[in-house]
XYZ file of C-alpha atoms in Angstrom:
394
model
C -2.245 1.696 31.519
C 1.342 1.254 32.767
C 2.561 3.837 35.307
C 5.530 4.779 33.116
C 3.189 5.520 30.205
C 0.993 7.749 32.386
C 4.062 9.680 33.518
C 5.193 10.103 29.909
C 1.770 11.403 28.879
C 1.677 13.896 31.748
C 5.051 15.254 30.685
C 3.887 15.557 27.090
C 0.685 17.356 28.090
C 2.690 20.404 29.111
C 4.418 20.444 25.728
C 1.397 20.504 23.391
C 1.101 23.610 21.250
C -2.301 25.329 21.030
C -3.291 23.498 17.827
C -2.447 20.106 19.320
C -4.225 20.899 22.579
C -7.383 22.037 20.784
C -7.390 18.844 18.735
C -6.901 16.653 21.809
C -9.647 18.503 23.664
C -12.026 17.364 20.905
C -10.978 13.693 21.121
C -13.896 11.519 19.898
C -12.790 8.375 21.740
C -14.099 7.131 25.083
C -10.605 7.429 26.547
C -8.479 10.501 25.691
C -5.344 8.357 25.539
C -6.759 6.672 22.411
C -6.303 9.969 20.553
C -2.546 9.876 21.091
C -0.067 8.122 18.795
C 0.578 4.585 19.968
C 3.606 3.725 22.071
C 4.059 0.393 20.336
C 6.582 -0.769 17.812
C 6.450 -3.636 15.353
C 9.409 -5.791 14.471
C 7.479 -6.747 11.324
C 4.888 -4.416 9.805
C 1.549 -5.633 8.459
C 0.291 -2.638 6.523
C -3.251 -2.397 5.129
C -4.682 0.245 2.818
C -8.333 0.983 3.641
C -9.631 3.380 0.948
C -13.349 2.606 1.218
C -16.181 4.202 3.146
C -18.425 2.164 5.413
C -17.830 -0.083 8.380
C -15.686 -2.860 6.899
C -13.041 -1.860 9.437
C -15.072 -3.470 12.214
C -14.255 -6.882 10.755
C -10.533 -6.615 10.025
C -8.169 -8.989 11.814
C -6.573 -6.689 14.381
C -4.499 -9.540 15.771
C -2.553 -9.481 12.490
C -2.470 -5.827 11.390
C -0.020 -3.252 12.717
C -0.944 -0.232 10.544
C -4.035 0.912 8.616
C -3.623 3.660 6.020
C -5.894 6.295 4.464
C -9.132 5.681 6.393
C -9.751 8.594 8.759
C -13.046 7.321 10.190
C -12.921 8.325 13.855
C -14.699 5.114 14.836
C -11.861 3.193 13.200
C -9.313 5.365 14.994
C -10.672 4.544 18.449
C -11.225 0.874 17.573
C -7.735 0.408 16.108
C -5.848 2.309 18.816
C -7.633 0.318 21.499
C -6.273 -2.816 19.816
C -2.755 -1.492 19.333
C -3.008 -0.853 15.578
C -1.659 2.401 14.131
C -3.551 4.745 11.798
C -1.735 6.781 9.139
C -3.182 9.493 6.954
C -2.592 10.049 3.230
C -0.883 13.170 1.949
C 0.706 13.428 -1.494
C 2.911 15.985 -3.216
C 2.018 15.465 -6.865
C 3.326 18.664 -8.481
C 6.800 17.476 -9.460
C 7.597 20.857 -10.998
C 7.190 22.431 -7.533
C 9.455 20.048 -5.631
C 12.339 22.519 -5.673
C 10.093 25.391 -4.599
C 10.901 25.863 -0.903
C 7.620 27.692 -0.213
C 5.536 24.933 -1.825
C 7.401 22.293 0.170
C 6.873 24.139 3.451
C 3.158 24.603 2.785
C 2.813 20.881 2.096
C 4.807 19.970 5.210
C 2.680 22.214 7.424
C -0.519 20.748 6.002
C 0.788 17.199 6.488
C 1.584 17.891 10.135
C -1.859 19.416 10.693
C -3.579 16.463 8.986
C -1.804 14.055 11.331
C -2.787 16.003 14.441
C -6.408 16.728 13.511
C -6.920 13.044 12.673
C -5.070 11.779 15.788
C -2.952 9.725 13.409
C 0.308 7.930 14.057
C 1.909 9.158 10.857
C 1.537 9.693 7.138
C 1.677 7.541 4.026
C 2.989 9.388 0.968
C 1.621 7.918 -2.257
C 3.214 10.389 -4.645
C 3.514 8.585 -7.979
C 4.579 11.538 -10.095
C 7.098 11.133 -12.873
C 10.457 12.539 -11.784
C 12.943 12.645 -14.631
C 15.695 15.007 -13.479
C 18.345 14.588 -10.800
C 17.392 17.962 -9.314
C 13.746 16.967 -8.867
C 14.783 13.639 -7.340
C 17.027 15.413 -4.841
C 14.240 17.860 -3.986
C 11.803 14.983 -3.409
C 14.214 13.505 -0.891
C 14.659 16.945 0.657
C 10.871 17.259 0.999
C 10.702 14.094 3.096
C 13.761 15.070 5.142
C 12.163 18.437 5.929
C 8.911 16.703 6.850
C 10.781 14.508 9.333
C 12.377 17.593 10.897
C 8.983 19.291 11.239
C 7.422 16.239 12.864
C 10.282 16.057 15.350
C 9.805 19.732 16.278
C 6.238 19.257 17.552
C 5.261 17.305 20.651
C 2.371 15.298 19.171
C 4.275 14.013 16.164
C 7.532 13.695 18.101
C 5.632 11.360 20.424
C 4.689 9.263 17.375
C 8.339 8.713 16.411
C 8.515 5.948 19.026
C 6.311 3.602 17.023
C 8.056 3.912 13.629
C 5.919 3.745 10.482
C 5.484 7.496 11.033
C 6.575 8.207 7.462
C 5.999 5.575 4.789
C 6.546 6.232 1.089
C 4.952 4.104 -1.638
C 7.280 3.047 -4.446
C 6.968 1.010 -7.629
C 7.814 -2.687 -7.793
C 11.359 -1.824 -8.933
C 13.613 1.238 -8.551
C 14.562 1.056 -12.223
C 12.571 4.046 -13.480
C 9.170 2.334 -13.543
C 6.557 4.863 -14.728
C 9.430 7.391 -15.067
C 9.865 7.496 -11.290
C 13.616 8.130 -11.175
C 13.724 8.757 -7.434
C 16.648 8.851 -5.016
C 15.584 5.622 -3.311
C 18.535 5.357 -0.934
C 17.915 8.935 0.203
C 14.189 8.326 0.606
C 14.892 5.235 2.698
C 17.062 7.280 5.063
C 14.372 9.955 5.400
C 11.448 7.560 5.952
C 10.666 4.649 8.222
C 9.645 2.328 5.385
C 9.348 2.184 1.627
C 6.146 0.340 0.718
C 6.925 -1.661 -2.434
C 3.816 -1.851 -4.590
C 4.565 -5.212 -6.187
C 1.419 -4.799 -8.249
C 0.633 -3.626 -11.789
C 3.891 -5.293 -12.750
C 4.024 -5.915 -16.505
C 7.048 -4.659 -18.405
C 8.194 -6.929 -21.240
C 6.476 -9.522 -23.419
C 3.867 -11.591 -21.598
C 4.960 -11.529 -17.987
C 6.244 -8.581 -16.014
C 4.565 -5.907 -13.936
C 1.723 -4.138 -15.575
C 1.703 -0.343 -15.379
C 3.707 -0.196 -18.624
C 3.702 -2.781 -21.448
C 6.443 -2.412 -24.045
C 5.955 -5.514 -26.171
C 2.834 -7.551 -26.927
C -0.268 -6.171 -25.242
C -1.527 -9.284 -23.483
C -3.500 -9.943 -20.338
C -1.292 -11.279 -17.560
C -0.503 -11.541 -13.872
C -0.684 -8.451 -11.678
C 2.248 -9.575 -9.561
C 4.489 -12.235 -11.166
C 6.620 -13.988 -8.559
C 9.918 -13.754 -10.470
C 9.406 -10.032 -10.946
C 8.678 -9.546 -7.242
C 12.002 -11.172 -6.368
C 13.804 -9.128 -8.992
C 12.284 -5.905 -7.664
C 13.290 -6.697 -4.077
C 16.840 -7.483 -5.210
C 16.955 -4.259 -7.218
C 16.065 -2.232 -4.124
C 18.473 -4.013 -1.793
C 21.442 -4.584 -4.110
C 20.984 -1.941 -6.783
C 19.513 0.965 -4.798
C 21.182 0.227 -1.430
C 17.940 0.192 0.552
C 18.225 -1.831 3.791
C 15.867 -4.837 3.606
C 14.325 -4.049 7.003
C 12.990 -0.798 5.502
C 11.037 -2.510 2.737
C 7.400 -3.564 3.064
C 6.246 -5.966 0.346
C 2.776 -5.006 -0.895
C 0.748 -7.535 -2.881
C -2.639 -7.329 -4.630
C -5.909 -8.305 -2.991
C -7.788 -7.555 -6.200
C -8.232 -8.764 -9.766
C -7.791 -7.245 -13.212
C -10.233 -8.088 -15.974
C -9.136 -7.636 -19.593
C -11.321 -7.671 -22.725
C -9.785 -9.915 -25.357
C -9.584 -8.577 -28.893
C -8.453 -12.094 -29.722
C -8.432 -15.154 -27.471
C -6.279 -18.152 -28.435
C -7.726 -21.207 -26.708
C -4.640 -23.292 -27.525
C -2.290 -20.997 -25.591
C -4.784 -19.266 -23.262
C -3.448 -15.923 -24.502
C -5.769 -12.922 -24.375
C -4.487 -10.364 -26.859
C -5.369 -6.683 -26.469
C -4.360 -5.646 -29.970
C -7.137 -3.350 -31.148
C -6.164 0.305 -30.930
C -9.319 1.061 -28.949
C -8.291 -1.412 -26.244
C -4.705 -0.220 -25.839
C -4.015 2.467 -23.243
C -0.537 4.074 -23.419
C 1.093 5.293 -20.201
C 4.193 7.497 -19.792
C 5.845 6.424 -23.002
C 4.729 2.792 -23.005
C 2.319 1.776 -25.792
C 0.068 -0.253 -23.494
C -0.746 -0.518 -19.784
C -2.985 -2.170 -17.208
C -5.495 0.610 -17.877
C -6.650 -1.541 -20.800
C -8.393 -3.610 -18.135
C -10.682 -2.965 -15.196
C -9.673 -3.470 -11.580
C -12.178 -5.605 -9.669
C -12.433 -6.386 -5.994
C -11.363 -9.865 -4.958
C -14.872 -10.691 -3.729
C -16.389 -9.816 -7.117
C -13.786 -11.752 -9.076
C -14.255 -14.873 -6.966
C -18.014 -14.486 -7.286
C -17.852 -14.529 -11.090
C -15.076 -17.124 -11.438
C -15.555 -19.952 -13.918
C -12.839 -22.613 -14.172
C -9.775 -21.565 -12.155
C -6.538 -21.938 -14.113
C -2.966 -21.636 -12.913
C 0.056 -20.024 -14.537
C 3.242 -21.677 -13.257
C 5.586 -19.006 -14.580
C 4.009 -16.247 -12.494
C 2.464 -18.396 -9.721
C -0.889 -16.753 -10.399
C -4.470 -17.975 -10.965
C -6.715 -16.678 -13.731
C -9.920 -17.502 -15.559
C -11.845 -16.380 -18.581
C -15.519 -16.051 -19.312
C -17.818 -14.727 -21.992
C -19.924 -11.635 -21.333
C -22.318 -9.518 -23.376
C -21.158 -5.950 -24.016
C -22.814 -3.563 -26.430
C -24.941 -6.385 -27.787
C -21.880 -8.475 -28.647
C -20.295 -11.523 -27.029
C -16.859 -10.687 -25.587
C -14.253 -12.952 -23.990
C -12.697 -11.425 -20.890
C -9.734 -12.822 -18.981
C -9.327 -12.135 -15.260
C -6.036 -12.375 -13.367
C -6.011 -12.238 -9.597
C -4.187 -13.469 -6.494
C -5.638 -15.892 -3.965
C -4.343 -17.637 -0.814
C -2.219 -20.088 -2.818
C -0.454 -17.452 -4.922
C -0.167 -14.942 -2.075
C 1.345 -17.541 0.241
C 4.150 -18.178 -2.242
C 4.777 -14.481 -2.824
C 4.602 -13.349 0.821
C 7.293 -15.956 1.524
C 9.729 -13.654 -0.316
C 9.347 -11.083 2.488
C 11.079 -13.148 5.168
C 14.057 -10.783 5.470
C 12.090 -7.587 4.884
C 10.447 -5.137 7.257
C 6.906 -6.273 6.620
C 4.079 -7.130 4.255
C 0.918 -5.398 3.135
C -1.792 -5.315 0.518
C -3.838 -3.155 -1.799
C -6.452 -3.210 -0.551
C -8.081 -4.571 2.587
C -11.630 -3.564 1.588
C -11.540 -5.799 -1.488
C -12.716 -8.790 0.555
C -16.285 -9.823 1.359
C -17.225 -8.624 4.852
C -20.941 -9.369 4.510
C -20.526 -12.168 7.051
C -19.359 -9.580 9.594
C -18.072 -11.439 12.660
C -18.564 -14.756 10.838
C -16.333 -14.225 7.769
C -16.912 -16.090 4.533
C -14.524 -18.934 3.754
C -12.798 -16.865 1.068
C -12.283 -13.894 3.384
C -11.046 -16.057 6.246
C -8.584 -17.808 3.921
C -7.084 -14.482 2.801
C -6.604 -13.268 6.387
C -5.136 -16.636 7.379
C -2.612 -16.406 4.544
C -1.602 -12.935 5.708
C -1.236 -14.099 9.304
C 1.045 -16.955 8.216
C 3.388 -14.420 6.607
C 3.974 -12.734 9.968
C 6.568 -13.816 12.556
C 5.002 -14.701 15.908
C 6.907 -11.900 17.657
C 5.682 -9.174 15.287
C 4.472 -6.640 17.845
C 6.317 -5.561 20.968
C 4.507 -3.231 23.354
C 6.477 -0.467 25.031
C 5.490 0.341 28.615
């Protein structure tokens, strides 16, 4: 450990409050310094969501990742910090009707701070996806994040974490244009956070191809992350919502969606979800991706028949016949693989980073000898990252 870092830690030790000190005294890592927020910064974030239990984290590519979100396994914490990778907790504020309640905000802020400290985390990822349909609520959402920043700066442990950035990340839809009725103050949120994580997934909006949380025209199976829509969403944030590009992280899908076809047209390859029982409305839209089933990448690849390619969306898909309820049903599966992801990650060249939902979707059964499919996905991610992505601070 560099001498300057040791000196900095000694100075901080005298500043811990009693809650922070008690948490640090219970550090589960072999070296107490591994329970402190990292003093590293990334010029380009590689952000992975790890929502699953188990030990998949042992086999992630830590030479590529900069931040892992949501997984509070203490073994992962020690392992990641030893390799210079940040850990961020999850804490949402989902009661939109309480956003302008100062007491509710303060309670949430206090709990967020305590979650960071008790988990020895480097920050928090806010995945609030609530509908916000009034200007007042949007302003109060921004105020919530501003007040959180102030609270984190007031306390030694979380003030220490400010060095590394990615302390506060906020997940947003593929476009700022009111997707899922999320009429947020995106410029204000960008100023209050370190990054906005753009979920360029579930991206169906009009007709056949667009992003898929809301479908307003024909209810058809389609790409999770169409390339033209990704570019449009990025432009909407930068040009329309005045978010600096270096504060955007482009998140792409490492999963598949499988749709049951009420009618399959072999001439056009269109899978129509037209029966009322198969349509799932969402926030005013008559149909949504909930008509399908999300499947892990490893499972989709394992059941793949003939791989097909959609040029318009730069996305692979396949269909197969399965037995359900004693009847033969055609299902169509859309997913992203190294070819499609390579094209889409290329759109992030001027942004602050890339990421995926989610890292546990791959096959880690090979452990330290990854399967070809898993290795190819990690290689594609690595190629999206500039060589000077991580700069250590002594």
